[in-house]
Tab-separated table of C-alpha atoms and ligand atoms in Angstrom:
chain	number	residue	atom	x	y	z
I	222	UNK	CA	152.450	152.991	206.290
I	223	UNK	CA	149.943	151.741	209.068
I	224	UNK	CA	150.972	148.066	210.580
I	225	UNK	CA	147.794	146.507	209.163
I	226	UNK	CA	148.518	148.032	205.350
I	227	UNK	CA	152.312	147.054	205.335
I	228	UNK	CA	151.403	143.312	206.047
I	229	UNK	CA	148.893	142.984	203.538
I	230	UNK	CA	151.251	144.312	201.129
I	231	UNK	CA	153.923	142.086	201.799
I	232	UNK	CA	151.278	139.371	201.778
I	233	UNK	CA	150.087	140.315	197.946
I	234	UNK	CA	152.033	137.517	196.488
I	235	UNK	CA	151.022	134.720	198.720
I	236	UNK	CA	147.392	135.541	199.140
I	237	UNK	CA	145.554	134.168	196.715
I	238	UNK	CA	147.059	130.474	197.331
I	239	UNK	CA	144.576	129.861	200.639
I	240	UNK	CA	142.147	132.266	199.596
I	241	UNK	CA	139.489	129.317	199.359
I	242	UNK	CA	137.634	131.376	201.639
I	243	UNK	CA	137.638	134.224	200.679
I	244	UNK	CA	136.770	133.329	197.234
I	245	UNK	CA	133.044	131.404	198.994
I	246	UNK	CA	132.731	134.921	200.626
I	247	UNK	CA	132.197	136.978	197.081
I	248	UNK	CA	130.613	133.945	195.368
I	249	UNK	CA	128.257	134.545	198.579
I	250	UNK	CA	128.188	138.264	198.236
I	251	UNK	CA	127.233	137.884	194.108
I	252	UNK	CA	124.140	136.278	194.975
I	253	UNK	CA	122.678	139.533	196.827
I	254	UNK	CA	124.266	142.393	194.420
I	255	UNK	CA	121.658	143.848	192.176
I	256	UNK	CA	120.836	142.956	188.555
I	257	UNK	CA	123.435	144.057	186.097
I	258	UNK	CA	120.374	146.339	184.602
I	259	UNK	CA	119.749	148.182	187.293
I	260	UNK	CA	123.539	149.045	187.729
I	261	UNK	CA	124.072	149.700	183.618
I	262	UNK	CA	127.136	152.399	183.017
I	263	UNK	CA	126.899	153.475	187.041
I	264	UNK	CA	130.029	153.940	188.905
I	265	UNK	CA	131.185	151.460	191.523
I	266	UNK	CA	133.874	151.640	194.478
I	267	UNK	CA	134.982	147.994	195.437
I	268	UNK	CA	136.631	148.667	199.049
I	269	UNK	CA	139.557	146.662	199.930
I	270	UNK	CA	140.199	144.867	196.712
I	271	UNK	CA	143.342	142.498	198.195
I	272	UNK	CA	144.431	141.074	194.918
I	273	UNK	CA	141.160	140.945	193.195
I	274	UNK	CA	138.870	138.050	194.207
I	275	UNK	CA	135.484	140.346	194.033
I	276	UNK	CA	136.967	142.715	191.257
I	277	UNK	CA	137.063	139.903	188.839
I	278	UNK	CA	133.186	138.832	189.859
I	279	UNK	CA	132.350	142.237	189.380
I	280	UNK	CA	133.378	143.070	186.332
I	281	UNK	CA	132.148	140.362	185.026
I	282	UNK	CA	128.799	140.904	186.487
I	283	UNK	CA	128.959	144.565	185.573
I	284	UNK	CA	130.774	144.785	181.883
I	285	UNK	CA	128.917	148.258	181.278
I	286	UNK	CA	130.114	149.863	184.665
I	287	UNK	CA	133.316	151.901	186.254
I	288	UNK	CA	134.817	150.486	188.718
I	289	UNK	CA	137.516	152.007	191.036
I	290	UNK	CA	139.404	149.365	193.703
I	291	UNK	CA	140.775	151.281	196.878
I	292	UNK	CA	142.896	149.317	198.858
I	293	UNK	CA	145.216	150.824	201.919
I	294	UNK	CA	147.524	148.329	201.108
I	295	UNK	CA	149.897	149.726	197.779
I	296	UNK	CA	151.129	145.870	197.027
I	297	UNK	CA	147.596	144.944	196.877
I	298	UNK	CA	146.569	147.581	194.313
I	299	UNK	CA	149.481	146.899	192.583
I	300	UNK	CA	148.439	143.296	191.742
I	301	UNK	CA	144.934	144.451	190.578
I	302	UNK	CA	146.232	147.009	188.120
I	303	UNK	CA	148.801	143.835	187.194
I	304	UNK	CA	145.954	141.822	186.214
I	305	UNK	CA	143.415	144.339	184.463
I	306	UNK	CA	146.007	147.352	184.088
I	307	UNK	CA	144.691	147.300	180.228
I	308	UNK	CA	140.975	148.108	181.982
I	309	UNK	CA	139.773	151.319	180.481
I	310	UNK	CA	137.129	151.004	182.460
I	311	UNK	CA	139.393	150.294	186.049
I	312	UNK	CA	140.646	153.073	188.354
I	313	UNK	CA	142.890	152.012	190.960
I	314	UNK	CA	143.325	154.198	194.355
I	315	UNK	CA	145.794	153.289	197.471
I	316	UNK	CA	143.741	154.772	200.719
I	317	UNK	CA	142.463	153.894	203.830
I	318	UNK	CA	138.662	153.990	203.409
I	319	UNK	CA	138.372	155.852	206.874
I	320	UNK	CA	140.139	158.844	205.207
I	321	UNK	CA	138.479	158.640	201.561
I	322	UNK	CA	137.120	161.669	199.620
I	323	UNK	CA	135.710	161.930	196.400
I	324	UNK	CA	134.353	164.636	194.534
I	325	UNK	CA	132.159	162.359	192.233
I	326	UNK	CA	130.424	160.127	194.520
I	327	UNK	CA	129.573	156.413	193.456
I	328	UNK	CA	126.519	154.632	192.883
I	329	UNK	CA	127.454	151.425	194.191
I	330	UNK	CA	129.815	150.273	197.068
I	331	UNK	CA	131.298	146.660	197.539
I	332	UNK	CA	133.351	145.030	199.522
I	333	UNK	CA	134.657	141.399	200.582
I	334	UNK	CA	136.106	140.487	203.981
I	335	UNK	CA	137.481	144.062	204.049
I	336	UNK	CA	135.316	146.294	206.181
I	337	UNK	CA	136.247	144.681	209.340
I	338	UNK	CA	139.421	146.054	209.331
I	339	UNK	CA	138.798	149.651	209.286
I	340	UNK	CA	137.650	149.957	212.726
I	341	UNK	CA	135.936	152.406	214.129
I	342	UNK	CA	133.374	150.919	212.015
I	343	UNK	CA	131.037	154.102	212.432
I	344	UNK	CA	133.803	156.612	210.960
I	345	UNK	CA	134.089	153.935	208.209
I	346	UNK	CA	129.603	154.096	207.698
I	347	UNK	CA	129.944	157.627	208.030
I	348	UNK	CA	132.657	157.728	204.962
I	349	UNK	CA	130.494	155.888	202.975
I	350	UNK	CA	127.764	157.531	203.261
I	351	UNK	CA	128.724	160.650	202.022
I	352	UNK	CA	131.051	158.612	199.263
I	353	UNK	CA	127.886	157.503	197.767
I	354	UNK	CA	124.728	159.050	195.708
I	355	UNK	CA	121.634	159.395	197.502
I	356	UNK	CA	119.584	155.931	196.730
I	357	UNK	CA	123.164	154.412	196.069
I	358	UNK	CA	123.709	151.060	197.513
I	359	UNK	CA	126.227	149.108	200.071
I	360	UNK	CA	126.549	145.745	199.732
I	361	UNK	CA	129.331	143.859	201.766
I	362	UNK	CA	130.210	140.863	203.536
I	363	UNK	CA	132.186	140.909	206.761
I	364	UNK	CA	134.298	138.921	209.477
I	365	UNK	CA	132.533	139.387	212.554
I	366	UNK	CA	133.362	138.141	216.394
I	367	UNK	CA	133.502	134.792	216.861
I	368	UNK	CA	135.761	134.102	213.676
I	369	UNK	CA	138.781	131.747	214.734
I	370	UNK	CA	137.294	131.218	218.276
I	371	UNK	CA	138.965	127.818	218.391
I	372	UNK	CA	142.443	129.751	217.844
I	373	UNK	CA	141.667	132.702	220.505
I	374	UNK	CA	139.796	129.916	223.123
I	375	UNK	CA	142.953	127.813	223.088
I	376	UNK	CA	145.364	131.184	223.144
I	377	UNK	CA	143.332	132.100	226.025
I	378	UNK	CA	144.100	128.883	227.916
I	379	UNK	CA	147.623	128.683	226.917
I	380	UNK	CA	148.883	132.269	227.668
I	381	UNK	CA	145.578	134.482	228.716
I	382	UNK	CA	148.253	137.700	229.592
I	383	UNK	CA	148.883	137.732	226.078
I	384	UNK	CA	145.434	137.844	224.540
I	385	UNK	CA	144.970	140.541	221.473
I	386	UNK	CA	144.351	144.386	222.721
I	387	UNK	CA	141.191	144.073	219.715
I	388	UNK	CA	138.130	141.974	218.624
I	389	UNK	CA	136.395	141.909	215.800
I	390	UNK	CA	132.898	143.657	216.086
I	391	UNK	CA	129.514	141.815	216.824
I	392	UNK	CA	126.945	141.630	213.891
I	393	UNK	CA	124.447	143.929	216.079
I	394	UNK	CA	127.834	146.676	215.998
I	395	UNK	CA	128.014	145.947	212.491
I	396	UNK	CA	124.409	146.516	211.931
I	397	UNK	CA	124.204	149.719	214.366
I	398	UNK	CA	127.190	151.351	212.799
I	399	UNK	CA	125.298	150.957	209.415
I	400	UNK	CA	121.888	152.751	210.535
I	401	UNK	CA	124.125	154.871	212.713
I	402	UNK	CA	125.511	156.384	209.571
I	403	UNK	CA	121.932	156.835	208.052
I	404	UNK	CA	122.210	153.756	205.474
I	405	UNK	CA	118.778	152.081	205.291
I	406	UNK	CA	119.407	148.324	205.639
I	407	UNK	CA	117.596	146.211	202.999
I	408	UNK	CA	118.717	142.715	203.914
I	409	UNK	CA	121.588	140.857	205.863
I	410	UNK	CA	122.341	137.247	206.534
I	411	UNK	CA	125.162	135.276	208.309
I	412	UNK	CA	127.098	132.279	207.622
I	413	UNK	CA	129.537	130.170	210.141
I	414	UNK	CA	131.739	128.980	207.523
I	415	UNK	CA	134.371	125.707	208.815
I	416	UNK	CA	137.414	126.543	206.835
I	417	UNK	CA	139.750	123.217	206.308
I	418	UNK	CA	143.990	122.689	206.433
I	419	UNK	CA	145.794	119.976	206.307
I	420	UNK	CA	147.178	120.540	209.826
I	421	UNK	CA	147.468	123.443	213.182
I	422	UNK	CA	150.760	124.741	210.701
I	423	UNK	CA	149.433	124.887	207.486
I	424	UNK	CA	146.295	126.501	208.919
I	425	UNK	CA	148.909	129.415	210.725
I	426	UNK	CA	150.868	129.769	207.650
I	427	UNK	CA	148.030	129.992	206.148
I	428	UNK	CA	146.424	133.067	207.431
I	429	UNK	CA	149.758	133.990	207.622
I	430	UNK	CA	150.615	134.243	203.899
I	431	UNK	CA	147.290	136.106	203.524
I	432	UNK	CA	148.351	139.087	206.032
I	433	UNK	CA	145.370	138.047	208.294
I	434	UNK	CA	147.652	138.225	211.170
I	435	UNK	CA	148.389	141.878	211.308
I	436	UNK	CA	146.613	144.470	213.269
I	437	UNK	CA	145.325	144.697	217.044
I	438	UNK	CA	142.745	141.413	216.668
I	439	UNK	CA	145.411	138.693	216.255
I	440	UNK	CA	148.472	140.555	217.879
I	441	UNK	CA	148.861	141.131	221.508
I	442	UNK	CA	151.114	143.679	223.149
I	443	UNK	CA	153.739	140.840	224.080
I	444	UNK	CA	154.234	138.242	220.876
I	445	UNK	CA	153.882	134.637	222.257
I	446	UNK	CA	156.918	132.333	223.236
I	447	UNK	CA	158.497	129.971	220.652
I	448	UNK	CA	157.357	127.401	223.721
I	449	UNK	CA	153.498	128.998	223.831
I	450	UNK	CA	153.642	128.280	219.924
I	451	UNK	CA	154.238	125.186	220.030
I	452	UNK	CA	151.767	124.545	222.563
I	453	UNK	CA	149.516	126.217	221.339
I	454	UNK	CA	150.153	123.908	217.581
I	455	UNK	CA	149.557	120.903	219.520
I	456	UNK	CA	146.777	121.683	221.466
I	457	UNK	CA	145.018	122.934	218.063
I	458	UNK	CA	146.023	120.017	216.252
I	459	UNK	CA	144.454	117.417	219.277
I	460	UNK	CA	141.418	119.667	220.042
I	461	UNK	CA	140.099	121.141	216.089
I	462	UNK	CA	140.568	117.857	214.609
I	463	UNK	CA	137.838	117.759	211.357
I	464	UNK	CA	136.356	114.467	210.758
I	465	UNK	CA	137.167	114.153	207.302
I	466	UNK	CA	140.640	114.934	208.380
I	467	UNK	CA	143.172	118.009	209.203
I	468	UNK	CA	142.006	120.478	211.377
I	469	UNK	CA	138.455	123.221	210.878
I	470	UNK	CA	138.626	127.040	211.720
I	471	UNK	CA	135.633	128.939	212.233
I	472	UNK	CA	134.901	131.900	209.931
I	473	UNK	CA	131.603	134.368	211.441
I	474	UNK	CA	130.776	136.075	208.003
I	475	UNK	CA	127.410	138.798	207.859
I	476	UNK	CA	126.280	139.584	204.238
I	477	UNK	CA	124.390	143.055	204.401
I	478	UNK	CA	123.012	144.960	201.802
I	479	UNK	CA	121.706	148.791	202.445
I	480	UNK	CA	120.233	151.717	200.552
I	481	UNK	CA	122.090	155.113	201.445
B	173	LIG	C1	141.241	139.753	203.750
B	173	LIG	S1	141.641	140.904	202.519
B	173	LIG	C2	140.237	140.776	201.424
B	173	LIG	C3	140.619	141.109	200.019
B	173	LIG	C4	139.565	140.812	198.976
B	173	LIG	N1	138.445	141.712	199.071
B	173	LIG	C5	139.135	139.381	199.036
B	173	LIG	O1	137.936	139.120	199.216
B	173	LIG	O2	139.999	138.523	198.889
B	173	LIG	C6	141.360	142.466	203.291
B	173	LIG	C7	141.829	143.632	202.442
B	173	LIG	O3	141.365	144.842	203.072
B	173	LIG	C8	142.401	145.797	202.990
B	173	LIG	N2	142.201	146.792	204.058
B	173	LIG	C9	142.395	146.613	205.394
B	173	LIG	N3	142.148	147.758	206.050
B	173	LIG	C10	141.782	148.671	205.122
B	173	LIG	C11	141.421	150.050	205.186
B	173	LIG	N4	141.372	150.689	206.359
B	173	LIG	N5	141.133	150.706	204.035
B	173	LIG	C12	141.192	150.054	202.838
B	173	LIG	N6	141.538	148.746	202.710
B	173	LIG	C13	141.822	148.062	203.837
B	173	LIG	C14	143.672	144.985	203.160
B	173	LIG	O4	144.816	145.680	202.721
B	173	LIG	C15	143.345	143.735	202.364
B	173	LIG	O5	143.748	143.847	201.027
Protein backbone atom coordinates (compact mmCIF):
# COMPACT_ATOMS: atom_id res chain seq x y z
CA UNK A 1 0.00 0.00 0.00
CA UNK A 2 1.34 3.52 -1.18
CA UNK A 3 2.43 5.92 1.96
CA UNK A 4 -0.35 8.40 1.13
CA UNK A 5 -3.25 5.41 1.05
CA UNK A 6 -2.00 3.67 4.33
CA UNK A 7 -2.38 7.02 6.32
CA UNK A 8 -5.67 7.82 5.21
CA UNK A 9 -6.71 4.49 6.18
CA UNK A 10 -5.49 4.56 9.51
CA UNK A 11 -7.01 8.02 9.68
CA UNK A 12 -10.77 6.62 8.73
CA UNK A 13 -11.85 6.68 12.27
CA UNK A 14 -10.72 10.07 13.30
CA UNK A 15 -11.58 11.98 10.19
CA UNK A 16 -14.72 13.08 10.27
CA UNK A 17 -14.26 14.84 13.88
CA UNK A 18 -12.32 18.13 12.18
CA UNK A 19 -13.76 17.64 8.94
CA UNK A 20 -15.52 21.19 9.30
CA UNK A 21 -13.78 21.89 6.24
CA UNK A 22 -14.14 19.61 4.32
CA UNK A 23 -17.75 19.38 4.86
CA UNK A 24 -17.93 23.71 3.48
CA UNK A 25 -15.93 22.21 0.50
CA UNK A 26 -18.97 19.77 -0.85
CA UNK A 27 -21.68 22.11 0.51
CA UNK A 28 -19.56 24.47 -1.97
CA UNK A 29 -19.22 21.89 -4.65
CA UNK A 30 -23.39 21.11 -4.45
CA UNK A 31 -24.08 24.47 -5.50
CA UNK A 32 -22.36 23.96 -9.10
CA UNK A 33 -23.42 20.09 -9.76
CA UNK A 34 -26.19 19.87 -12.26
CA UNK A 35 -29.94 19.54 -11.67
CA UNK A 36 -30.98 16.19 -10.36
CA UNK A 37 -33.09 16.00 -13.87
CA UNK A 38 -30.55 16.24 -16.01
CA UNK A 39 -28.56 13.45 -14.12
CA UNK A 40 -31.96 11.04 -13.66
CA UNK A 41 -30.85 7.07 -13.45
CA UNK A 42 -27.10 8.10 -14.95
CA UNK A 43 -24.13 6.57 -13.43
CA UNK A 44 -21.77 8.53 -11.22
CA UNK A 45 -18.03 7.90 -9.95
CA UNK A 46 -17.40 10.01 -6.70
CA UNK A 47 -13.38 9.96 -6.57
CA UNK A 48 -11.83 9.81 -3.26
CA UNK A 49 -14.83 9.32 -1.08
CA UNK A 50 -12.71 9.51 2.55
CA UNK A 51 -15.53 8.47 4.77
CA UNK A 52 -18.36 9.93 2.89
CA UNK A 53 -18.84 13.71 3.29
CA UNK A 54 -19.87 14.24 -0.63
CA UNK A 55 -21.39 10.62 -0.95
CA UNK A 56 -24.06 11.47 1.48
CA UNK A 57 -24.81 15.03 -0.51
CA UNK A 58 -24.94 13.10 -3.47
CA UNK A 59 -27.16 10.68 -2.95
CA UNK A 60 -29.30 12.74 -1.64
CA UNK A 61 -29.16 15.07 -4.51
CA UNK A 62 -29.26 12.16 -6.92
CA UNK A 63 -31.87 9.41 -5.33
CA UNK A 64 -32.50 8.02 -9.01
CA UNK A 65 -28.68 7.54 -9.84
CA UNK A 66 -25.65 4.80 -9.36
CA UNK A 67 -23.10 5.78 -7.67
CA UNK A 68 -19.70 3.99 -7.27
CA UNK A 69 -17.04 5.62 -4.45
CA UNK A 70 -13.29 4.75 -5.35
CA UNK A 71 -11.04 5.51 -2.77
CA UNK A 72 -7.11 4.26 -2.72
CA UNK A 73 -7.42 4.15 0.76
CA UNK A 74 -9.28 0.40 1.82
CA UNK A 75 -10.19 1.89 5.55
CA UNK A 76 -11.84 4.68 3.85
CA UNK A 77 -14.08 2.54 1.60
CA UNK A 78 -14.66 0.47 4.31
CA UNK A 79 -16.48 3.20 6.32
CA UNK A 80 -18.66 4.17 3.28
CA UNK A 81 -19.93 0.67 2.65
CA UNK A 82 -20.36 0.80 6.82
CA UNK A 83 -22.70 3.54 6.48
CA UNK A 84 -24.80 2.77 3.19
CA UNK A 85 -23.61 -1.02 2.82
CA UNK A 86 -27.62 -1.70 2.50
CA UNK A 87 -27.30 0.80 -0.84
CA UNK A 88 -28.53 -1.18 -3.77
CA UNK A 89 -27.80 1.48 -5.60
CA UNK A 90 -23.81 1.96 -4.06
CA UNK A 91 -20.74 0.24 -5.54
CA UNK A 92 -17.72 0.57 -3.62
CA UNK A 93 -14.08 0.19 -5.38
CA UNK A 94 -10.48 0.48 -3.49
CA UNK A 95 -8.05 2.08 -6.40
CA UNK A 96 -5.87 4.71 -7.07
CA UNK A 97 -7.68 6.87 -9.65
CA UNK A 98 -4.31 7.19 -11.68
CA UNK A 99 -4.61 3.42 -12.41
CA UNK A 100 -8.58 3.15 -12.88
CA UNK A 101 -10.31 1.21 -15.72
CA UNK A 102 -13.72 0.64 -16.41
CA UNK A 103 -15.44 -1.05 -19.02
CA UNK A 104 -18.77 0.93 -18.54
CA UNK A 105 -17.77 4.43 -18.42
CA UNK A 106 -19.73 7.02 -16.16
CA UNK A 107 -21.74 9.90 -16.87
CA UNK A 108 -20.78 11.97 -14.10
CA UNK A 109 -17.48 12.40 -12.07
CA UNK A 110 -17.14 14.06 -8.52
CA UNK A 111 -14.86 14.64 -6.23
CA UNK A 112 -14.06 16.66 -2.87
CA UNK A 113 -10.59 17.71 -1.70
CA UNK A 114 -9.35 14.49 -3.37
CA UNK A 115 -7.84 15.21 -6.74
CA UNK A 116 -4.92 16.96 -5.39
CA UNK A 117 -3.47 14.04 -4.23
CA UNK A 118 -3.09 12.02 -7.25
CA UNK A 119 -0.35 13.91 -8.72
CA UNK A 120 0.71 13.91 -11.85
CA UNK A 121 -2.45 15.68 -12.22
CA UNK A 122 -2.39 15.19 -16.16
CA UNK A 123 -2.21 11.19 -15.89
CA UNK A 124 -5.08 11.70 -13.38
CA UNK A 125 -7.23 14.21 -16.46
CA UNK A 126 -6.16 11.78 -18.83
CA UNK A 127 -7.88 8.78 -16.64
CA UNK A 128 -10.84 10.58 -16.49
CA UNK A 129 -11.33 11.31 -19.57
CA UNK A 130 -11.52 8.14 -21.00
CA UNK A 131 -13.50 6.93 -17.57
CA UNK A 132 -16.27 9.07 -18.70
CA UNK A 133 -19.06 9.21 -21.67
CA UNK A 134 -18.55 11.64 -24.26
CA UNK A 135 -20.65 14.93 -23.03
CA UNK A 136 -20.16 13.43 -19.42
CA UNK A 137 -19.26 15.89 -16.83
CA UNK A 138 -16.33 16.63 -14.07
CA UNK A 139 -17.13 18.53 -11.38
CA UNK A 140 -14.57 18.85 -8.42
CA UNK A 141 -13.17 21.00 -5.90
CA UNK A 142 -9.49 21.01 -5.05
CA UNK A 143 -6.58 22.08 -2.56
CA UNK A 144 -4.38 24.11 -4.53
CA UNK A 145 -0.81 25.95 -3.60
CA UNK A 146 -0.94 28.28 -1.15
CA UNK A 147 -3.09 26.05 1.32
CA UNK A 148 -1.41 26.14 4.92
CA UNK A 149 1.14 28.84 3.80
CA UNK A 150 1.26 30.10 7.37
CA UNK A 151 2.44 26.40 8.41
CA UNK A 152 5.10 25.98 5.38
CA UNK A 153 6.25 30.06 5.76
CA UNK A 154 7.04 29.46 9.42
CA UNK A 155 8.62 25.72 8.61
CA UNK A 156 10.63 27.53 6.17
CA UNK A 157 12.05 29.95 8.75
CA UNK A 158 12.45 27.46 11.42
CA UNK A 159 14.26 24.58 9.57
CA UNK A 160 14.35 25.60 5.59
CA UNK A 161 16.75 22.12 4.95
CA UNK A 162 13.81 20.30 5.85
CA UNK A 163 11.12 21.79 3.65
CA UNK A 164 8.66 19.06 1.81
CA UNK A 165 10.25 17.38 -1.56
CA UNK A 166 6.26 18.38 -3.05
CA UNK A 167 3.73 21.28 -3.45
CA UNK A 168 0.49 21.29 -4.19
CA UNK A 169 -0.26 22.44 -7.86
CA UNK A 170 -1.22 26.09 -8.92
CA UNK A 171 -4.89 26.67 -10.12
CA UNK A 172 -3.44 27.58 -13.77
CA UNK A 173 -1.72 23.58 -13.46
CA UNK A 174 -4.97 22.56 -12.32
CA UNK A 175 -6.74 24.23 -15.09
CA UNK A 176 -4.03 23.19 -17.88
CA UNK A 177 -4.02 19.59 -16.82
CA UNK A 178 -7.88 19.70 -17.35
CA UNK A 179 -7.84 21.10 -21.11
CA UNK A 180 -4.63 19.14 -21.43
CA UNK A 181 -6.67 16.01 -21.15
CA UNK A 182 -9.33 17.36 -23.68
CA UNK A 183 -12.12 18.21 -20.91
CA UNK A 184 -13.90 21.42 -21.99
CA UNK A 185 -14.03 23.66 -18.90
CA UNK A 186 -17.49 25.16 -18.23
CA UNK A 187 -16.87 27.15 -15.08
CA UNK A 188 -14.35 27.36 -12.06
CA UNK A 189 -14.11 29.56 -9.04
CA UNK A 190 -11.78 29.80 -5.95
CA UNK A 191 -12.21 30.31 -2.38
CA UNK A 192 -9.38 31.18 0.45
CA UNK A 193 -11.13 29.55 3.16
CA UNK A 194 -9.55 30.59 7.13
CA UNK A 195 -10.04 27.32 8.86
CA UNK A 196 -10.23 27.86 12.92
CA UNK A 197 -8.59 25.59 16.15
CA UNK A 198 -8.51 26.22 19.35
CA UNK A 199 -4.69 26.37 19.39
CA UNK A 200 -1.01 25.59 17.02
CA UNK A 201 -1.77 21.66 18.66
CA UNK A 202 -5.17 21.12 18.10
CA UNK A 203 -4.77 22.59 14.61
CA UNK A 204 -1.61 19.72 14.02
CA UNK A 205 -3.58 17.02 15.52
CA UNK A 206 -5.99 18.07 13.65
CA UNK A 207 -4.88 17.54 10.16
CA UNK A 208 -3.27 14.90 11.72
CA UNK A 209 -6.27 12.71 12.64
CA UNK A 210 -7.54 13.41 9.10
CA UNK A 211 -4.32 11.75 7.31
CA UNK A 212 -3.59 15.22 5.73
CA UNK A 213 -0.08 14.81 6.74
CA UNK A 214 0.98 11.97 4.58
CA UNK A 215 2.56 12.14 1.23
CA UNK A 216 5.53 14.30 -0.33
CA UNK A 217 3.61 17.97 0.35
CA UNK A 218 3.76 17.94 4.18
CA UNK A 219 6.73 15.41 4.67
CA UNK A 220 10.28 16.23 4.01
CA UNK A 221 13.08 13.76 3.47
CA UNK A 222 14.41 14.38 7.17
CA UNK A 223 11.23 14.52 9.83
CA UNK A 224 11.69 17.70 12.00
CA UNK A 225 13.32 17.71 15.59
CA UNK A 226 11.15 17.26 18.72
CA UNK A 227 13.03 20.92 19.38
CA UNK A 228 11.95 22.33 15.60
CA UNK A 229 8.33 21.16 16.76
CA UNK A 230 8.09 22.89 19.39
CA UNK A 231 9.33 25.88 17.82
CA UNK A 232 7.67 25.70 15.26
CA UNK A 233 4.08 25.34 17.89
CA UNK A 234 5.07 28.49 19.38
CA UNK A 235 5.91 30.49 16.67
CA UNK A 236 2.39 29.41 15.05
CA UNK A 237 0.60 30.01 18.09
CA UNK A 238 2.27 33.93 18.48
CA UNK A 239 2.22 34.65 14.69
CA UNK A 240 -1.60 32.92 13.29
CA UNK A 241 -3.36 34.23 16.19
CA UNK A 242 -7.37 34.72 14.86
CA UNK A 243 -9.07 37.61 16.32
CA UNK A 244 -11.95 35.93 17.58
CA UNK A 245 -9.51 33.65 19.22
CA UNK A 246 -7.24 30.33 18.59
CA UNK A 247 -5.27 30.29 15.72
CA UNK A 248 -6.58 30.49 11.40
CA UNK A 249 -5.05 28.17 8.64
CA UNK A 250 -5.38 29.00 5.17
CA UNK A 251 -7.21 26.57 2.85
CA UNK A 252 -6.65 27.60 -1.37
CA UNK A 253 -9.77 25.61 -2.68
CA UNK A 254 -10.69 25.86 -6.91
CA UNK A 255 -14.26 24.61 -7.74
CA UNK A 256 -14.21 23.55 -11.55
CA UNK A 257 -16.74 22.11 -13.50
CA UNK A 258 -15.96 20.63 -17.24
CA UNK A 259 -17.71 18.86 -20.09
CA UNK A 260 -15.57 15.78 -21.41
C1 LIG B 1 -8.98 14.88 2.33
S1 LIG B 1 -9.73 13.37 1.95
C2 LIG B 1 -11.28 13.90 1.24
C3 LIG B 1 -12.35 12.88 1.45
C4 LIG B 1 -13.75 13.32 1.10
N1 LIG B 1 -13.93 13.47 -0.32
C5 LIG B 1 -14.12 14.57 1.84
O1 LIG B 1 -14.46 15.58 1.19
O2 LIG B 1 -14.08 14.54 3.06
C6 LIG B 1 -8.85 12.81 0.52
C7 LIG B 1 -9.23 11.40 0.11
O3 LIG B 1 -8.62 11.13 -1.16
C8 LIG B 1 -8.13 9.81 -1.14
N2 LIG B 1 -7.05 9.70 -2.15
C9 LIG B 1 -5.80 10.23 -2.07
N3 LIG B 1 -5.09 9.88 -3.16
C10 LIG B 1 -5.91 9.13 -3.94
C11 LIG B 1 -5.74 8.47 -5.19
N4 LIG B 1 -4.58 8.54 -5.84
N5 LIG B 1 -6.77 7.75 -5.69
C12 LIG B 1 -7.95 7.67 -5.02
N6 LIG B 1 -8.17 8.28 -3.82
C13 LIG B 1 -7.17 9.00 -3.29
C14 LIG B 1 -7.63 9.62 0.28
O4 LIG B 1 -7.47 8.26 0.61
C15 LIG B 1 -8.71 10.34 1.07
O5 LIG B 1 -9.75 9.48 1.45
Amino acid sequence: MNPVARRFSRAASTYDQGAGLHRHVGARLLEILPDPDEVGRGRILEVGCGTGVLTGLIRQRYPNASLCVMDVADGMVSCVRERWGNDPAMEYVVSDVRDFKTARPFDLILSSSALHWAVPLENTMATLQATLVPGGGLYAALMVDGTLAELHGLRRQIAPEKMPTGRLPTRDEVISAVEGAGFNLISRKAEAIQARYHSADDFFGTIHAQGLTAGTVSRAAQPLSRTELNQLRKAYDETCRDPSGGVKATFEVLYLAAKS
